[in-house]
Short mmCIF file of C-alpha atoms and ligand atoms in Angstrom, two decimals:
data_model
loop_
_atom_site.label_atom_id
_atom_site.label_comp_id
_atom_site.label_asym_id
_atom_site.label_seq_id
_atom_site.Cartn_x
_atom_site.Cartn_y
_atom_site.Cartn_z
CA MET A 1 91.45 159.90 167.55
CA LYS A 2 90.06 156.89 169.37
CA VAL A 3 92.62 154.12 169.59
CA LEU A 4 92.30 150.47 170.66
CA VAL A 5 95.50 148.70 171.73
CA VAL A 6 95.23 144.89 171.66
CA GLY A 7 97.17 142.98 174.32
CA GLY A 8 97.94 143.19 178.01
CA GLY A 9 101.66 142.86 178.68
CA GLY A 10 104.61 145.16 179.25
CA ARG A 11 104.95 145.87 175.54
CA GLU A 12 101.32 147.02 175.36
CA HIS A 13 101.75 149.14 178.50
CA ALA A 14 104.68 150.90 176.81
CA LEU A 15 102.67 151.38 173.59
CA CYS A 16 99.73 152.81 175.56
CA TRP A 17 102.11 155.08 177.46
CA ALA A 18 103.63 156.43 174.23
CA ILE A 19 100.26 156.80 172.48
CA SER A 20 98.70 158.50 175.52
CA ALA A 21 101.18 161.38 175.10
CA SER A 22 99.80 162.23 171.65
CA PRO A 23 97.82 165.47 171.29
CA LEU A 24 95.84 163.69 168.54
CA LEU A 25 94.41 161.19 171.02
CA THR A 26 90.88 161.67 172.32
CA ARG A 27 90.31 158.25 173.86
CA LEU A 28 92.55 155.26 174.54
CA ILE A 29 91.13 151.81 175.11
CA CYS A 30 92.96 148.54 175.62
CA ALA A 31 91.86 144.91 175.66
CA PRO A 32 92.48 143.05 177.81
CA GLY A 33 95.01 145.49 179.34
CA ASN A 34 96.39 145.14 182.88
CA PRO A 35 96.27 147.17 186.12
CA GLY A 36 99.09 149.47 185.00
CA ILE A 37 97.48 150.12 181.62
CA ALA A 38 94.18 150.79 183.42
CA GLU A 39 95.75 153.94 184.89
CA ILE A 40 96.08 155.49 181.41
CA ALA A 41 93.48 153.67 179.27
CA GLU A 42 90.03 152.20 179.61
CA CYS A 43 90.41 148.40 179.71
CA PHE A 44 87.91 145.86 178.38
CA PRO A 45 87.99 142.16 179.29
CA VAL A 46 88.44 140.81 175.77
CA GLY A 47 91.28 138.33 175.22
CA SER A 48 93.90 139.28 172.64
CA GLU A 49 93.24 136.06 170.68
CA ASP A 50 89.46 136.59 170.60
CA ILE A 51 89.34 138.01 167.07
CA GLU A 52 85.56 138.37 166.92
CA GLY A 53 85.50 139.98 170.36
CA GLN A 54 88.22 142.48 169.47
CA LEU A 55 86.50 143.39 166.20
CA ALA A 56 83.14 143.80 167.97
CA LEU A 57 84.82 146.06 170.55
CA ALA A 58 86.47 148.19 167.87
CA LYS A 59 83.13 148.60 166.10
CA ALA A 60 81.08 149.25 169.25
CA GLU A 61 83.51 151.92 170.46
CA GLY A 62 83.93 153.44 167.00
CA VAL A 63 87.74 153.39 167.12
CA ASP A 64 89.78 155.09 164.40
CA LEU A 65 92.81 152.84 164.79
CA VAL A 66 93.56 149.36 166.17
CA VAL A 67 97.16 148.76 167.30
CA VAL A 68 98.04 145.09 167.75
CA GLY A 69 100.78 144.18 170.26
CA PRO A 70 101.25 140.38 170.21
CA GLU A 71 101.75 138.07 167.20
CA ALA A 72 98.91 135.63 167.93
CA PRO A 73 96.01 137.91 166.91
CA LEU A 74 97.94 138.83 163.75
CA THR A 75 98.47 135.18 162.84
CA LEU A 76 94.78 134.59 163.55
CA GLY A 77 93.74 137.32 161.11
CA LEU A 78 92.77 140.32 163.24
CA ALA A 79 94.25 142.73 160.67
CA ASP A 80 92.30 140.95 157.89
CA ALA A 81 89.07 141.24 159.90
CA CYS A 82 89.66 144.94 160.56
CA ALA A 83 90.36 145.56 156.86
CA GLN A 84 87.06 143.91 155.95
CA ALA A 85 85.28 146.13 158.45
CA GLY A 86 87.05 149.24 157.14
CA ILE A 87 88.91 149.92 160.42
CA PRO A 88 92.58 150.92 160.08
CA CYS A 89 94.76 148.38 161.88
CA PHE A 90 98.46 148.67 162.68
CA GLY A 91 99.94 145.20 162.15
CA PRO A 92 100.25 142.77 159.22
CA LYS A 93 97.58 140.49 157.81
CA ALA A 94 97.78 136.73 158.44
CA GLY A 95 99.60 136.04 155.13
CA PRO A 96 102.73 138.12 155.78
CA ALA A 97 102.48 137.38 159.54
CA ARG A 98 103.66 133.85 158.61
CA LEU A 99 107.16 135.34 158.48
CA GLU A 100 107.19 134.77 162.23
CA GLY A 101 105.20 131.53 162.36
CA SER A 102 107.00 129.53 159.69
CA LYS A 103 110.79 129.25 159.57
CA SER A 104 110.73 127.89 156.03
CA PHE A 105 108.50 130.75 154.80
CA PHE A 106 111.00 133.15 156.36
CA LYS A 107 113.88 131.37 154.59
CA ASP A 108 112.03 131.40 151.24
CA ILE A 109 111.33 135.11 151.44
CA ALA A 110 114.81 136.03 152.70
CA ASN A 111 116.48 133.96 149.94
CA ALA A 112 114.23 135.31 147.19
CA ALA A 113 115.02 138.83 148.44
CA GLY A 114 118.75 138.11 148.59
CA ALA A 115 118.88 138.98 152.30
CA PRO A 116 121.77 137.39 154.22
CA THR A 117 120.81 134.48 156.49
CA ALA A 118 122.55 131.31 157.68
CA ALA A 119 123.09 128.59 155.05
CA PHE A 120 120.49 125.89 155.58
CA GLY A 121 118.79 122.70 154.46
CA ARG A 122 115.13 121.77 154.86
CA PHE A 123 114.07 118.22 155.70
CA THR A 124 110.94 116.12 156.03
CA GLU A 125 112.87 112.86 156.55
CA ALA A 126 115.05 112.08 159.53
CA ALA A 127 117.64 110.05 157.59
CA ALA A 128 118.31 112.93 155.19
CA ALA A 129 118.47 115.38 158.11
CA ARG A 130 121.07 113.20 159.87
CA ALA A 131 123.13 112.82 156.71
CA TYR A 132 123.20 116.62 156.28
CA ILE A 133 124.31 117.08 159.89
CA ARG A 134 127.16 114.55 159.46
CA GLU A 135 128.23 116.24 156.23
CA LYS A 136 128.28 119.75 157.73
CA GLY A 137 129.58 118.90 161.20
CA ALA A 138 129.07 120.80 164.46
CA PRO A 139 128.26 123.35 165.75
CA ILE A 140 124.98 123.30 163.87
CA VAL A 141 121.45 124.57 164.56
CA VAL A 142 118.32 122.38 164.40
CA LYS A 143 114.94 124.14 164.21
CA ALA A 144 111.37 122.87 164.18
CA ASP A 145 109.67 124.60 161.26
CA GLY A 146 106.45 125.62 163.01
CA LEU A 147 105.71 127.56 166.19
CA ALA A 148 107.01 125.67 169.25
CA ALA A 149 106.46 128.20 172.02
CA GLY A 150 109.98 129.55 171.54
CA LYS A 151 111.50 126.13 172.32
CA GLY A 152 111.95 124.73 168.82
CA VAL A 153 115.62 125.71 168.38
CA VAL A 154 118.62 123.61 169.42
CA VAL A 155 122.06 125.15 168.99
CA ALA A 156 124.01 121.86 169.00
CA THR A 157 127.71 121.85 169.84
CA THR A 158 128.22 118.24 168.70
CA VAL A 159 126.93 116.07 165.84
CA GLU A 160 125.42 113.66 168.41
CA GLU A 161 123.45 116.47 170.07
CA ALA A 162 122.13 117.62 166.69
CA GLU A 163 121.10 114.08 165.73
CA GLN A 164 119.39 113.72 169.10
CA ALA A 165 117.40 116.90 168.34
CA VAL A 166 116.29 115.37 165.03
CA THR A 167 115.08 112.26 166.87
CA GLU A 168 113.18 114.29 169.45
CA MET A 169 111.61 116.83 167.11
CA MET A 170 110.87 114.69 164.06
CA GLU A 171 110.40 111.17 165.42
CA ASP A 172 109.26 111.71 169.01
CA ARG A 173 107.41 114.90 168.02
CA ILE A 174 108.15 116.70 171.28
CA HIS A 175 106.83 119.91 169.67
CA GLY A 176 103.96 118.15 167.88
CA ALA A 177 103.32 118.95 164.23
CA ALA A 178 105.86 121.82 164.35
CA GLY A 179 108.57 119.13 164.03
CA ALA A 180 107.27 117.55 160.80
CA THR A 181 109.66 119.75 158.86
CA LEU A 182 113.08 120.72 160.18
CA VAL A 183 115.32 123.58 159.13
CA ILE A 184 118.98 122.76 159.82
CA GLU A 185 121.37 125.65 159.54
CA GLU A 186 124.86 126.96 159.92
CA CYS A 187 125.68 128.24 163.41
CA LEU A 188 126.26 131.98 163.29
CA VAL A 189 128.65 133.59 165.75
CA GLY A 190 128.52 137.19 166.93
CA GLU A 191 126.47 139.65 168.91
CA GLU A 192 122.68 139.31 168.70
CA ILE A 193 120.65 142.49 168.10
CA SER A 194 116.93 143.20 167.78
CA PHE A 195 116.25 145.74 165.03
CA PHE A 196 112.85 147.28 164.33
CA ALA A 197 111.52 148.88 161.14
CA LEU A 198 108.17 150.56 160.69
CA CYS A 199 106.63 149.43 157.38
CA ASP A 200 103.71 150.69 155.31
CA GLY A 201 103.58 147.93 152.70
CA SER A 202 106.12 149.50 150.35
CA HIS A 203 108.34 151.78 152.46
CA ALA A 204 110.15 151.26 155.72
CA ILE A 205 111.80 153.59 158.21
CA PRO A 206 114.16 152.50 161.00
CA LEU A 207 112.70 152.45 164.50
CA GLY A 208 115.98 151.66 166.17
CA ALA A 209 117.61 148.71 167.83
CA ALA A 210 117.81 147.12 171.25
CA GLN A 211 119.51 144.18 172.84
CA ASP A 212 117.58 141.64 174.86
CA HIS A 213 118.92 139.50 177.75
CA LYS A 214 117.39 136.08 177.22
CA ARG A 215 118.96 134.01 180.00
CA VAL A 216 117.42 134.12 183.46
CA GLY A 217 120.66 134.56 185.40
CA ASP A 218 123.34 137.22 185.73
CA GLY A 219 126.22 136.87 183.28
CA ASP A 220 123.82 135.30 180.73
CA THR A 221 123.56 132.00 182.58
CA GLY A 222 120.66 129.61 183.23
CA PRO A 223 117.63 128.75 181.09
CA ASN A 224 116.17 130.91 178.32
CA THR A 225 113.28 133.25 179.06
CA GLY A 226 111.07 135.61 177.08
CA GLY A 227 113.62 138.32 177.97
CA MET A 228 114.83 139.53 181.39
CA GLY A 229 115.68 143.02 180.25
CA ALA A 230 116.79 145.16 177.35
CA TYR A 231 118.72 148.28 176.55
CA SER A 232 118.83 150.69 173.66
CA PRO A 233 120.69 151.70 171.57
CA PRO A 234 123.25 148.85 171.47
CA PRO A 235 126.67 150.47 170.85
CA ALA A 236 127.70 147.60 168.51
CA PHE A 237 124.90 148.53 166.11
CA THR A 238 126.31 151.60 164.36
CA GLU A 239 124.51 153.94 161.95
CA ALA A 240 126.43 152.30 159.11
CA LEU A 241 125.21 148.83 160.16
CA GLN A 242 121.65 150.12 160.41
CA ALA A 243 121.87 151.52 156.88
CA GLU A 244 123.26 148.18 155.67
CA VAL A 245 120.43 146.23 157.34
CA MET A 246 117.79 148.56 155.86
CA GLU A 247 119.30 148.14 152.40
CA ARG A 248 120.07 144.42 152.45
CA CYS A 249 117.42 142.95 154.77
CA ILE A 250 114.40 145.19 155.22
CA THR A 251 113.81 146.92 151.88
CA PRO A 252 114.26 143.82 149.66
CA VAL A 253 112.08 141.68 151.96
CA LEU A 254 109.29 144.29 151.83
CA ALA A 255 109.57 144.34 148.05
CA GLU A 256 109.47 140.53 147.84
CA LEU A 257 106.36 140.35 150.03
CA ALA A 258 104.65 143.08 147.98
CA ARG A 259 105.57 141.19 144.80
CA ARG A 260 103.80 138.12 146.23
CA ASP A 261 100.74 140.24 146.93
CA MET A 262 101.29 140.16 150.70
CA PRO A 263 102.33 143.73 151.51
CA PHE A 264 103.73 144.02 155.03
CA GLN A 265 102.37 146.82 157.17
CA GLY A 266 103.36 147.10 160.83
CA VAL A 267 106.63 146.50 162.68
CA LEU A 268 109.19 144.20 161.17
CA PHE A 269 111.45 142.91 163.97
CA ALA A 270 114.71 141.55 162.57
CA GLY A 271 116.65 139.22 164.86
CA LEU A 272 120.22 139.82 163.66
CA MET A 273 123.57 138.25 164.31
CA LEU A 274 126.43 140.70 163.80
CA THR A 275 128.91 138.23 162.29
CA LYS A 276 132.42 138.86 161.01
CA GLU A 277 131.01 138.81 157.47
CA GLY A 278 128.40 141.41 158.36
CA PRO A 279 124.88 141.33 159.79
CA LYS A 280 122.82 138.20 159.07
CA LEU A 281 119.14 137.55 159.73
CA LEU A 282 118.32 134.92 162.35
CA GLU A 283 114.60 135.45 162.13
CA PHE A 284 111.81 137.94 161.60
CA ASN A 285 109.04 138.70 164.05
CA VAL A 286 106.01 140.67 162.95
CA ARG A 287 105.54 142.82 166.06
CA PHE A 288 107.50 144.77 168.63
CA GLY A 289 109.76 142.77 170.95
CA ASP A 290 108.92 142.50 174.62
CA PRO A 291 110.87 143.94 176.52
CA GLU A 292 112.66 145.73 173.62
CA CYS A 293 109.57 147.88 172.92
CA GLN A 294 109.68 149.33 176.42
CA ALA A 295 113.34 150.33 176.00
CA LEU A 296 112.62 151.89 172.58
CA MET A 297 109.57 153.86 173.73
CA LEU A 298 111.65 155.38 176.53
CA ARG A 299 113.86 157.03 173.87
CA LEU A 300 111.24 158.12 171.36
CA ARG A 301 110.58 161.84 171.39
CA SER A 302 108.30 162.13 168.34
CA ASP A 303 104.58 161.61 168.65
CA ILE A 304 104.20 157.91 167.81
CA LEU A 305 100.56 158.09 166.78
CA PRO A 306 101.03 159.89 163.41
CA ALA A 307 103.74 157.33 162.56
CA LEU A 308 101.41 154.40 163.27
CA VAL A 309 98.66 156.06 161.22
CA ALA A 310 101.08 156.77 158.35
CA ALA A 311 102.05 153.08 158.31
CA THR A 312 98.41 152.04 157.90
CA GLN A 313 97.90 154.65 155.14
CA GLY A 314 100.96 153.79 153.05
CA GLU A 315 102.47 157.18 153.87
CA LEU A 316 105.77 156.41 155.53
CA LYS A 317 107.95 157.59 152.66
CA ASP A 318 109.95 160.58 153.99
CA PHE A 319 108.30 160.31 157.41
CA ASP A 320 110.66 161.71 160.04
CA LEU A 321 110.82 160.05 163.46
CA ARG A 322 112.91 161.74 166.14
CA TRP A 323 114.85 160.03 168.87
CA GLU A 324 116.45 161.70 171.79
CA LYS A 325 120.13 160.97 172.25
CA LEU A 326 119.37 159.04 175.36
CA ALA A 327 120.26 155.62 176.63
CA SER A 328 117.49 153.47 178.02
CA ILE A 329 117.32 150.34 180.09
CA LEU A 330 114.44 148.08 180.98
CA VAL A 331 114.83 145.62 183.86
CA VAL A 332 112.24 142.85 184.15
CA MET A 333 111.07 141.82 187.61
CA ALA A 334 109.87 138.22 187.48
CA ALA A 335 108.02 136.05 189.97
CA GLU A 336 109.89 133.39 191.95
CA GLY A 337 109.93 130.17 189.91
CA TYR A 338 110.11 131.81 186.48
CA PRO A 339 110.86 130.56 183.79
CA GLY A 340 109.44 127.38 185.34
CA THR A 341 106.15 127.72 187.21
CA PRO A 342 105.94 131.26 188.60
CA ARG A 343 104.41 131.85 192.01
CA LYS A 344 101.18 133.82 191.69
CA GLY A 345 99.15 136.00 194.02
CA THR A 346 102.02 137.60 196.01
CA GLU A 347 101.48 141.26 196.85
CA ILE A 348 103.52 144.02 195.21
CA ARG A 349 103.99 147.38 196.95
CA GLY A 350 106.08 150.47 196.51
CA LEU A 351 105.49 151.14 192.81
CA GLU A 352 104.49 154.78 193.44
CA ALA A 353 107.83 155.43 195.12
CA ALA A 354 109.66 153.60 192.34
CA ALA A 355 107.96 155.69 189.65
CA GLN A 356 109.13 158.86 191.39
CA VAL A 357 112.81 158.23 190.70
CA PRO A 358 113.72 160.75 187.94
CA GLY A 359 113.79 159.23 184.46
CA VAL A 360 111.92 156.09 185.55
CA GLN A 361 108.78 154.49 184.11
CA VAL A 362 107.12 151.45 185.64
CA PHE A 363 105.48 149.10 183.14
CA HIS A 364 103.13 146.34 184.23
CA ALA A 365 103.22 142.96 182.50
CA GLY A 366 101.86 140.07 184.62
CA THR A 367 100.03 141.92 187.38
CA ALA A 368 96.42 141.74 188.59
CA ARG A 369 94.20 143.17 191.31
CA ASP A 370 92.92 140.67 193.88
CA ASP A 371 89.42 140.81 195.41
CA ALA A 372 90.62 143.32 197.99
CA GLY A 373 92.03 145.55 195.24
CA ARG A 374 95.67 144.80 196.12
CA LEU A 375 98.21 144.59 193.31
CA VAL A 376 99.49 141.01 192.97
CA ALA A 377 101.75 138.96 190.70
CA ASN A 378 99.86 137.08 188.02
CA GLY A 379 102.46 135.76 185.60
CA GLY A 380 106.13 135.03 185.01
CA ARG A 381 107.43 138.40 183.89
CA VAL A 382 105.50 140.72 186.20
CA LEU A 383 106.97 144.24 185.97
CA GLY A 384 109.35 146.18 183.77
CA ILE A 385 111.24 148.97 185.44
CA GLY A 386 112.52 151.28 182.72
CA ALA A 387 114.75 154.32 182.83
CA SER A 388 116.39 156.68 180.40
CA GLY A 389 119.41 158.88 180.95
CA LYS A 390 122.19 160.74 179.18
CA THR A 391 124.41 157.69 179.59
CA PHE A 392 123.82 153.98 180.20
CA GLN A 393 125.37 154.41 183.62
CA GLU A 394 122.79 157.06 184.53
CA ALA A 395 119.86 155.04 183.15
CA ARG A 396 121.01 151.93 184.92
CA GLU A 397 121.48 153.66 188.26
CA ALA A 398 117.97 155.13 188.02
CA ALA A 399 116.38 151.77 187.13
CA TYR A 400 118.05 149.92 189.99
CA ALA A 401 117.33 152.77 192.43
CA ALA A 402 113.64 152.38 191.51
CA ILE A 403 113.82 148.61 191.92
CA ALA A 404 115.19 149.10 195.42
CA LYS A 405 111.91 150.86 196.26
CA VAL A 406 109.72 148.01 195.03
CA ASP A 407 108.49 146.04 198.01
CA TRP A 408 107.98 142.55 196.60
CA PRO A 409 110.05 139.87 198.36
CA GLU A 410 108.80 137.12 196.02
CA GLY A 411 110.11 138.88 192.90
CA PHE A 412 113.59 138.86 191.40
CA CYS A 413 115.52 140.55 188.62
CA ARG A 414 118.89 140.37 186.91
CA LYS A 415 121.42 142.80 188.37
CA ASP A 416 123.47 143.21 185.20
CA ILE A 417 121.07 144.47 182.51
CA GLY A 418 122.99 146.53 179.98
CA TRP A 419 126.43 145.15 180.93
CA ARG A 420 127.55 145.00 177.30
CA ALA A 421 126.99 148.74 176.92
CA LEU A 422 129.03 149.70 179.99
P1 LIG B 1 114.77 131.68 167.08
O1 LIG B 1 113.65 130.96 167.75
O2 LIG B 1 114.92 131.43 165.62
O3 LIG B 1 114.79 133.13 167.46
O4 LIG B 1 116.11 131.14 167.77
C1 LIG B 1 116.28 131.25 169.17
C2 LIG B 1 117.71 131.60 169.47
O5 LIG B 1 118.58 130.60 168.95
C3 LIG B 1 118.17 132.89 168.82
O6 LIG B 1 117.82 134.00 169.58
C4 LIG B 1 119.66 132.67 168.72
O7 LIG B 1 120.28 133.01 169.94
C5 LIG B 1 119.78 131.19 168.50
N1 LIG B 1 119.97 130.89 167.07
C6 LIG B 1 118.99 130.72 166.14
N2 LIG B 1 119.53 130.47 164.94
C7 LIG B 1 120.86 130.49 165.08
C8 LIG B 1 121.97 130.31 164.19
N3 LIG B 1 121.79 130.03 162.91
N4 LIG B 1 123.21 130.41 164.71
C9 LIG B 1 123.40 130.67 166.03
N5 LIG B 1 122.42 130.85 166.92
C10 LIG B 1 121.15 130.76 166.46
N1 LIG B 2 112.23 139.70 173.47
C1 LIG B 2 112.10 138.88 172.33
C2 LIG B 2 110.76 138.83 171.73
O1 LIG B 2 109.89 139.64 172.01
O2 LIG B 2 110.54 137.96 170.92
#
């Protein structure tokens, strides 16, 4: 099979790495890719949001399957374009991809499906939003309805803070049009888990869970980031909880989307809060998490390619995916300045030595080659150093031993990834 992977971050490097192990693969291409991906796939300089460019590439290279990493091309209709061209594409069409882009669409679908989420109100007028906040009291969560680059959520500890968020989002429009409608919801308390299900439109199978570390600093301090590391499987997420989430959250949501003529095919990423009353949905994403995907791929022992194909063919019922009883950890190395303005162009050395530590995989995210061919930092989250082991302790020791071999003084990482599992 010829496969095109769309994207160029750490998640896509992990997908390419897993796919490249498949005996079914004859050629792997990736666009735009990155220097790490270029070691295992042929990369083409087509941006992941260039829908026409990606489609033209898939046609020109005669690929048998397109695998989409990020959400943006899905929201922009890459899966729809592939369907029209008769090319199988792993990832949902633009309609169901709105589950990630619109908080109120997510709430509508979850409620219609009877899936547990936080109690909420939806508002297009600031006065009504403020009245609801005063009635419910704090803590309370204020969310801009549309996409706000991950910044549209305020978990307010006081009524004043929540009202301030209403002023900023709805009246001052700090997130633009995304703040025209606000979702205001009950503050859920518990441990946050990322759960992934592979879906073929009518059936879903569990892909496992991971836990992300969103804050930049050790001990979960400092500003939010895209994720400074992840580990899998999270001990708090038992088999029984997974079965409950499949039954109460995933299966009914798939059925509701199919009923609305928007069958969901691809990865459904459930952001869950494990509350005292049971697991509740915080949100859905329509793709793998980054860096959760890297941690998951390190544990997968089945060939992933037949599973992706089965999802696109509506053949996931009874599909059996195997996981090794391993623990995995992924530690992100970020460039100085992240999550503010990261410093670019600094040279990275020592990755060959790092990759030689047993159990370790090095994933590239924001790297580039400079004119002299040297590997340099070219983004905020630059590398993901992953490791698997029989225990979390073993995986963690391997990952940090590899990091010690990375010669990049301008990079930094958290030293406590996986602390909840230890
Ligand atoms: P979202 O953009 O919806 O993923 O929200 C960003 C983060 O805000 C989540 O990862 C949670 O940590 C937090 N959050 C969102 N909704 C709630 C809620 N209802 N209760 C508590 N925390 C929340
Ligand atoms: N790591 C969280 C995400 O990919 O959205």
